Amino acid sequence: MGKGNNIIPNNHFHKWWQRYVRTWFNQPARKERRRNARLQKAARLAPRPVSGPVRPVVHCPTRRYNNKIRAGRGFSHDELRAAGIYKKVAKTIGISVDHRRRNKSSESLQVNAQRLKLYKSKLVLFPRKAGKPKKGDSTEEEMKMATQLRTPLPVRQRTRKEKARKITDAERKFSSFSMLRKVRVDANLWGVREKKAREKAEPKYKIKFDSFGFLIPIKHKLILA
């Protein structure tokens, strides 16, 4: 018996524990199977990119993540119009289209329009029927130089690196806690302070009635004792 008022050990070791054992011996075979599936998909899609059509650059939602960029669902109609690409033609040449997306800023419109123009300059169009090229299709030399990409124009995070330097005296004396506290108090008391300043700037009037009963405002100064 153990020391103290503890639970009495009463373990049951007559369970069929082999039934609940989870093995992972098929992991190497699954790895090989996934790799073969990727190779078959790449061969099936060749010479098109493996990951699918080109996608726009969008910012993540909320203030916490809006400084990061990622690939969006599709290009908006305004971006396609700025790049000179018809929306129905875009789907046939490997460009994703999202008819619900709207451009909230001119910067995103210009970035994605430039992205489409870059993609269009690097695009190699194969004819639908071999030996019967149409207007806009690539030449035989360009088709021979074409290579299959994993992702067309991948989206990379913008990183800004700063060189190491000494901390200045102003940075050493700066207190982020005090600054945030001051900003928060200024935001809360802005209305009260504005009202006091307005009342102080306005001239004071003393009410006086004339012989006909009309109000006559008279300016006067308040003298504090």
CSV table of C-alpha atoms in Angstrom, one decimal:
chain,number,residue,atom,x,y,z
A,1,MET,CA,0.0,0.0,0.0
A,2,GLY,CA,1.1,3.5,-0.8
A,3,LYS,CA,1.5,6.2,1.8
A,4,GLY,CA,-1.5,8.5,2.4
A,5,ASN,CA,-5.2,8.4,1.5
A,6,ASN,CA,-4.7,7.7,-2.2
A,7,ILE,CA,-6.7,5.7,-4.7
A,8,ILE,CA,-6.4,1.9,-4.4
A,9,PRO,CA,-4.5,0.5,-7.4
A,10,ASN,CA,-6.9,-1.7,-9.3
A,11,ASN,CA,-5.6,-1.8,-12.9
A,12,HIS,CA,-7.2,-4.3,-15.4
A,13,PHE,CA,-4.6,-5.8,-17.7
A,14,HIS,CA,-6.9,-8.4,-19.3
A,15,LYS,CA,-7.7,-6.2,-22.4
A,16,TRP,CA,-7.0,-7.3,-25.9
A,17,TRP,CA,-4.5,-4.5,-26.4
A,18,GLN,CA,-3.3,-5.8,-29.8
A,19,ARG,CA,-6.6,-4.7,-31.3
A,20,TYR,CA,-5.9,-1.0,-30.5
A,21,VAL,CA,-2.3,-0.8,-31.7
A,22,ARG,CA,-1.8,1.6,-34.6
A,23,THR,CA,1.0,0.7,-36.9
A,24,TRP,CA,2.6,2.8,-39.6
A,25,PHE,CA,4.5,0.2,-41.6
A,26,ASN,CA,2.8,1.4,-44.9
A,27,GLN,CA,4.3,4.9,-44.7
A,28,PRO,CA,7.2,4.2,-47.1
A,29,ALA,CA,4.9,2.6,-49.6
A,30,ARG,CA,2.5,5.6,-49.4
A,31,LYS,CA,5.4,7.9,-49.9
A,32,GLU,CA,6.3,6.1,-53.1
A,33,ARG,CA,2.7,6.0,-54.2
A,34,ARG,CA,2.3,9.8,-53.8
A,35,ARG,CA,5.4,10.4,-55.7
A,36,ASN,CA,4.3,8.3,-58.6
A,37,ALA,CA,0.9,10.1,-58.6
A,38,ARG,CA,2.7,13.4,-58.8
A,39,LEU,CA,4.8,12.2,-61.7
A,40,GLN,CA,1.7,10.9,-63.6
A,41,LYS,CA,-0.1,14.1,-63.1
A,42,ALA,CA,2.9,16.2,-64.4
A,43,ALA,CA,3.1,13.9,-67.4
A,44,ARG,CA,-0.7,14.2,-68.0
A,45,LEU,CA,-0.6,18.0,-67.8
A,46,ALA,CA,2.6,18.5,-69.8
A,47,PRO,CA,3.6,21.1,-71.0
A,48,ARG,CA,1.2,23.0,-68.8
A,49,PRO,CA,2.3,24.0,-65.2
A,50,VAL,CA,1.7,21.3,-62.6
A,51,SER,CA,0.1,23.5,-60.0
A,52,GLY,CA,-2.5,24.9,-62.4
A,53,PRO,CA,-3.2,28.4,-63.7
A,54,VAL,CA,-1.5,31.6,-62.7
A,55,ARG,CA,-3.1,33.4,-59.8
A,56,PRO,CA,-3.1,37.0,-58.5
A,57,VAL,CA,-1.2,38.5,-55.6
A,58,VAL,CA,-3.6,39.3,-52.7
A,59,HIS,CA,-3.1,40.5,-49.1
A,60,CYS,CA,-4.3,38.4,-46.2
A,61,PRO,CA,-7.3,39.7,-44.3
A,62,THR,CA,-7.3,41.3,-40.8
A,63,ARG,CA,-4.8,43.8,-39.4
A,64,ARG,CA,-2.7,41.0,-38.0
A,65,TYR,CA,-1.9,39.4,-41.4
A,66,ASN,CA,-2.5,42.1,-44.0
A,67,ASN,CA,1.2,42.7,-44.4
A,68,LYS,CA,1.6,39.3,-45.9
A,69,ILE,CA,0.8,38.3,-49.4
A,70,ARG,CA,-0.5,35.1,-50.9
A,71,ALA,CA,-1.9,33.7,-54.1
A,72,GLY,CA,-5.6,34.6,-54.6
A,73,ARG,CA,-8.4,32.7,-56.3
A,74,GLY,CA,-8.5,34.5,-59.6
A,75,PHE,CA,-7.9,37.8,-61.4
A,76,SER,CA,-10.7,40.4,-61.3
A,77,HIS,CA,-12.3,41.7,-64.5
A,78,ASP,CA,-10.7,45.1,-64.0
A,79,GLU,CA,-7.2,43.6,-63.9
A,80,LEU,CA,-7.9,41.6,-67.1
A,81,ARG,CA,-9.2,44.7,-68.8
A,82,ALA,CA,-6.1,46.7,-67.8
A,83,ALA,CA,-3.8,43.9,-69.2
A,84,GLY,CA,-5.8,43.7,-72.4
A,85,ILE,CA,-7.1,40.1,-72.0
A,86,TYR,CA,-10.7,39.1,-72.6
A,87,LYS,CA,-12.2,37.2,-69.6
A,88,LYS,CA,-13.3,34.2,-71.7
A,89,VAL,CA,-9.9,33.9,-73.4
A,90,ALA,CA,-8.1,34.1,-70.1
A,91,LYS,CA,-9.5,30.7,-68.9
A,92,THR,CA,-8.2,29.1,-72.1
A,93,ILE,CA,-4.6,30.3,-71.7
A,94,GLY,CA,-4.0,29.3,-68.1
A,95,ILE,CA,-5.3,32.4,-66.2
A,96,SER,CA,-7.6,32.0,-63.3
A,97,VAL,CA,-10.6,34.4,-63.2
A,98,ASP,CA,-12.7,35.4,-60.1
A,99,HIS,CA,-15.8,37.4,-61.1
A,100,ARG,CA,-16.6,38.2,-57.5
A,101,ARG,CA,-13.3,39.9,-56.6
A,102,ARG,CA,-13.2,43.7,-56.5
A,103,ASN,CA,-10.1,46.0,-56.5
A,104,LYS,CA,-10.2,48.2,-53.4
A,105,SER,CA,-7.0,50.1,-54.3
A,106,SER,CA,-5.2,51.2,-57.5
A,107,GLU,CA,-2.0,49.5,-56.2
A,108,SER,CA,-3.4,46.0,-56.3
A,109,LEU,CA,-4.9,46.7,-59.7
A,110,GLN,CA,-1.5,47.8,-61.1
A,111,VAL,CA,0.4,45.0,-59.5
A,112,ASN,CA,-1.8,42.2,-60.9
A,113,ALA,CA,-2.1,43.9,-64.3
A,114,GLN,CA,1.7,44.0,-64.5
A,115,ARG,CA,1.7,40.4,-63.4
A,116,LEU,CA,-0.6,39.4,-66.2
A,117,LYS,CA,1.5,41.3,-68.8
A,118,LEU,CA,4.6,39.5,-67.6
A,119,TYR,CA,2.8,36.2,-67.8
A,120,LYS,CA,1.6,37.0,-71.3
A,121,SER,CA,5.1,37.9,-72.5
A,122,LYS,CA,6.5,34.5,-71.3
A,123,LEU,CA,3.5,32.5,-72.5
A,124,VAL,CA,4.1,29.8,-75.1
A,125,LEU,CA,0.8,28.8,-76.8
A,126,PHE,CA,0.7,25.3,-78.5
A,127,PRO,CA,-1.7,24.9,-81.4
A,128,ARG,CA,-4.8,22.7,-80.7
A,129,LYS,CA,-4.0,20.7,-83.8
A,130,ALA,CA,-0.4,19.8,-84.6
A,131,GLY,CA,0.7,21.3,-87.9
A,132,LYS,CA,-2.2,23.7,-88.1
A,133,PRO,CA,-1.2,26.8,-86.0
A,134,LYS,CA,-3.6,29.7,-85.8
A,135,LYS,CA,-3.0,33.4,-85.2
A,136,GLY,CA,-1.4,34.0,-81.8
A,137,ASP,CA,0.2,30.5,-81.5
A,138,SER,CA,3.9,30.2,-80.8
A,139,THR,CA,6.4,29.1,-83.4
A,140,GLU,CA,8.1,25.7,-83.6
A,141,GLU,CA,11.4,27.1,-82.1
A,142,GLU,CA,9.5,28.6,-79.1
A,143,MET,CA,7.7,25.3,-78.6
A,144,LYS,CA,10.9,23.4,-78.6
A,145,MET,CA,12.4,25.7,-75.9
A,146,ALA,CA,9.3,25.4,-73.7
A,147,THR,CA,9.8,23.7,-70.3
A,148,GLN,CA,7.2,22.6,-67.8
A,149,LEU,CA,7.0,24.7,-64.7
A,150,ARG,CA,5.8,23.6,-61.3
A,151,THR,CA,4.2,27.0,-60.5
A,152,PRO,CA,3.8,29.9,-63.0
A,153,LEU,CA,5.1,33.1,-61.4
A,154,PRO,CA,5.2,31.9,-57.8
A,155,VAL,CA,4.2,34.4,-55.1
A,156,ARG,CA,7.2,35.2,-52.8
A,157,GLN,CA,6.9,37.1,-49.5
A,158,ARG,CA,8.5,40.6,-49.6
A,159,THR,CA,11.3,40.7,-47.0
A,160,ARG,CA,13.0,43.8,-45.8
A,161,LYS,CA,16.3,43.4,-44.1
A,162,GLU,CA,18.1,46.1,-42.2
A,163,LYS,CA,21.7,46.3,-41.4
A,164,ALA,CA,22.8,46.1,-37.8
A,165,ARG,CA,23.5,49.4,-36.2
A,166,LYS,CA,23.9,51.0,-32.8
A,167,ILE,CA,20.9,52.0,-30.7
A,168,THR,CA,20.5,55.7,-30.5
A,169,ASP,CA,19.9,57.7,-27.3
A,170,ALA,CA,16.4,58.6,-28.4
A,171,GLU,CA,15.5,54.9,-29.1
A,172,ARG,CA,17.0,54.0,-25.7
A,173,LYS,CA,14.9,56.6,-23.9
A,174,PHE,CA,11.7,55.7,-25.8
A,175,SER,CA,9.0,53.9,-23.9
A,176,SER,CA,6.4,52.1,-26.0
A,177,PHE,CA,4.2,51.6,-22.9
A,178,SER,CA,4.1,55.3,-22.2
A,179,MET,CA,3.5,56.2,-25.8
A,180,LEU,CA,0.6,53.8,-26.2
A,181,ARG,CA,-0.9,55.0,-22.9
A,182,LYS,CA,-0.7,58.6,-24.0
A,183,VAL,CA,-2.3,57.9,-27.4
A,184,ARG,CA,-5.1,55.9,-25.7
A,185,VAL,CA,-5.8,58.7,-23.2
A,186,ASP,CA,-5.7,61.3,-26.0
A,187,ALA,CA,-8.2,59.3,-28.0
A,188,ASN,CA,-10.6,58.9,-25.0
A,189,LEU,CA,-10.5,62.5,-23.9
A,190,TRP,CA,-10.4,64.2,-27.3
A,191,GLY,CA,-14.1,65.2,-27.2
A,192,VAL,CA,-13.9,66.6,-23.6
A,193,ARG,CA,-10.8,68.6,-24.4
A,194,GLU,CA,-12.2,69.9,-27.7
A,195,LYS,CA,-15.4,71.1,-25.9
A,196,LYS,CA,-13.4,72.9,-23.2
A,197,ALA,CA,-11.2,74.6,-25.8
A,198,ARG,CA,-14.3,75.7,-27.8
A,199,GLU,CA,-16.0,77.1,-24.8
A,200,LYS,CA,-12.8,79.0,-23.8
A,201,ALA,CA,-12.5,80.5,-27.3
A,202,GLU,CA,-16.2,81.6,-27.6
A,203,PRO,CA,-17.1,85.1,-26.3
A,204,LYS,CA,-19.3,85.2,-23.2
A,205,TYR,CA,-22.7,87.0,-23.4
A,206,LYS,CA,-24.9,88.6,-20.7
A,207,ILE,CA,-28.6,88.5,-21.3
A,208,LYS,CA,-30.4,91.8,-21.2
A,209,PHE,CA,-34.0,92.7,-22.4
A,210,ASP,CA,-34.9,96.0,-24.1
A,211,SER,CA,-38.1,98.0,-23.6
A,212,PHE,CA,-40.0,95.9,-26.2
A,213,GLY,CA,-39.0,92.6,-24.5
A,214,PHE,CA,-36.3,91.5,-27.0
A,215,LEU,CA,-33.0,89.9,-26.0
A,216,ILE,CA,-29.9,92.1,-26.3
A,217,PRO,CA,-26.6,90.1,-26.1
A,218,ILE,CA,-23.9,92.2,-24.5
A,219,LYS,CA,-20.2,91.1,-24.5
A,220,HIS,CA,-18.5,91.1,-21.2
A,221,LYS,CA,-15.5,89.7,-19.6
A,222,LEU,CA,-15.6,87.4,-16.7
A,223,ILE,CA,-13.4,88.7,-13.8
A,224,LEU,CA,-12.3,86.0,-11.4
A,225,ALA,CA,-11.9,87.0,-7.8
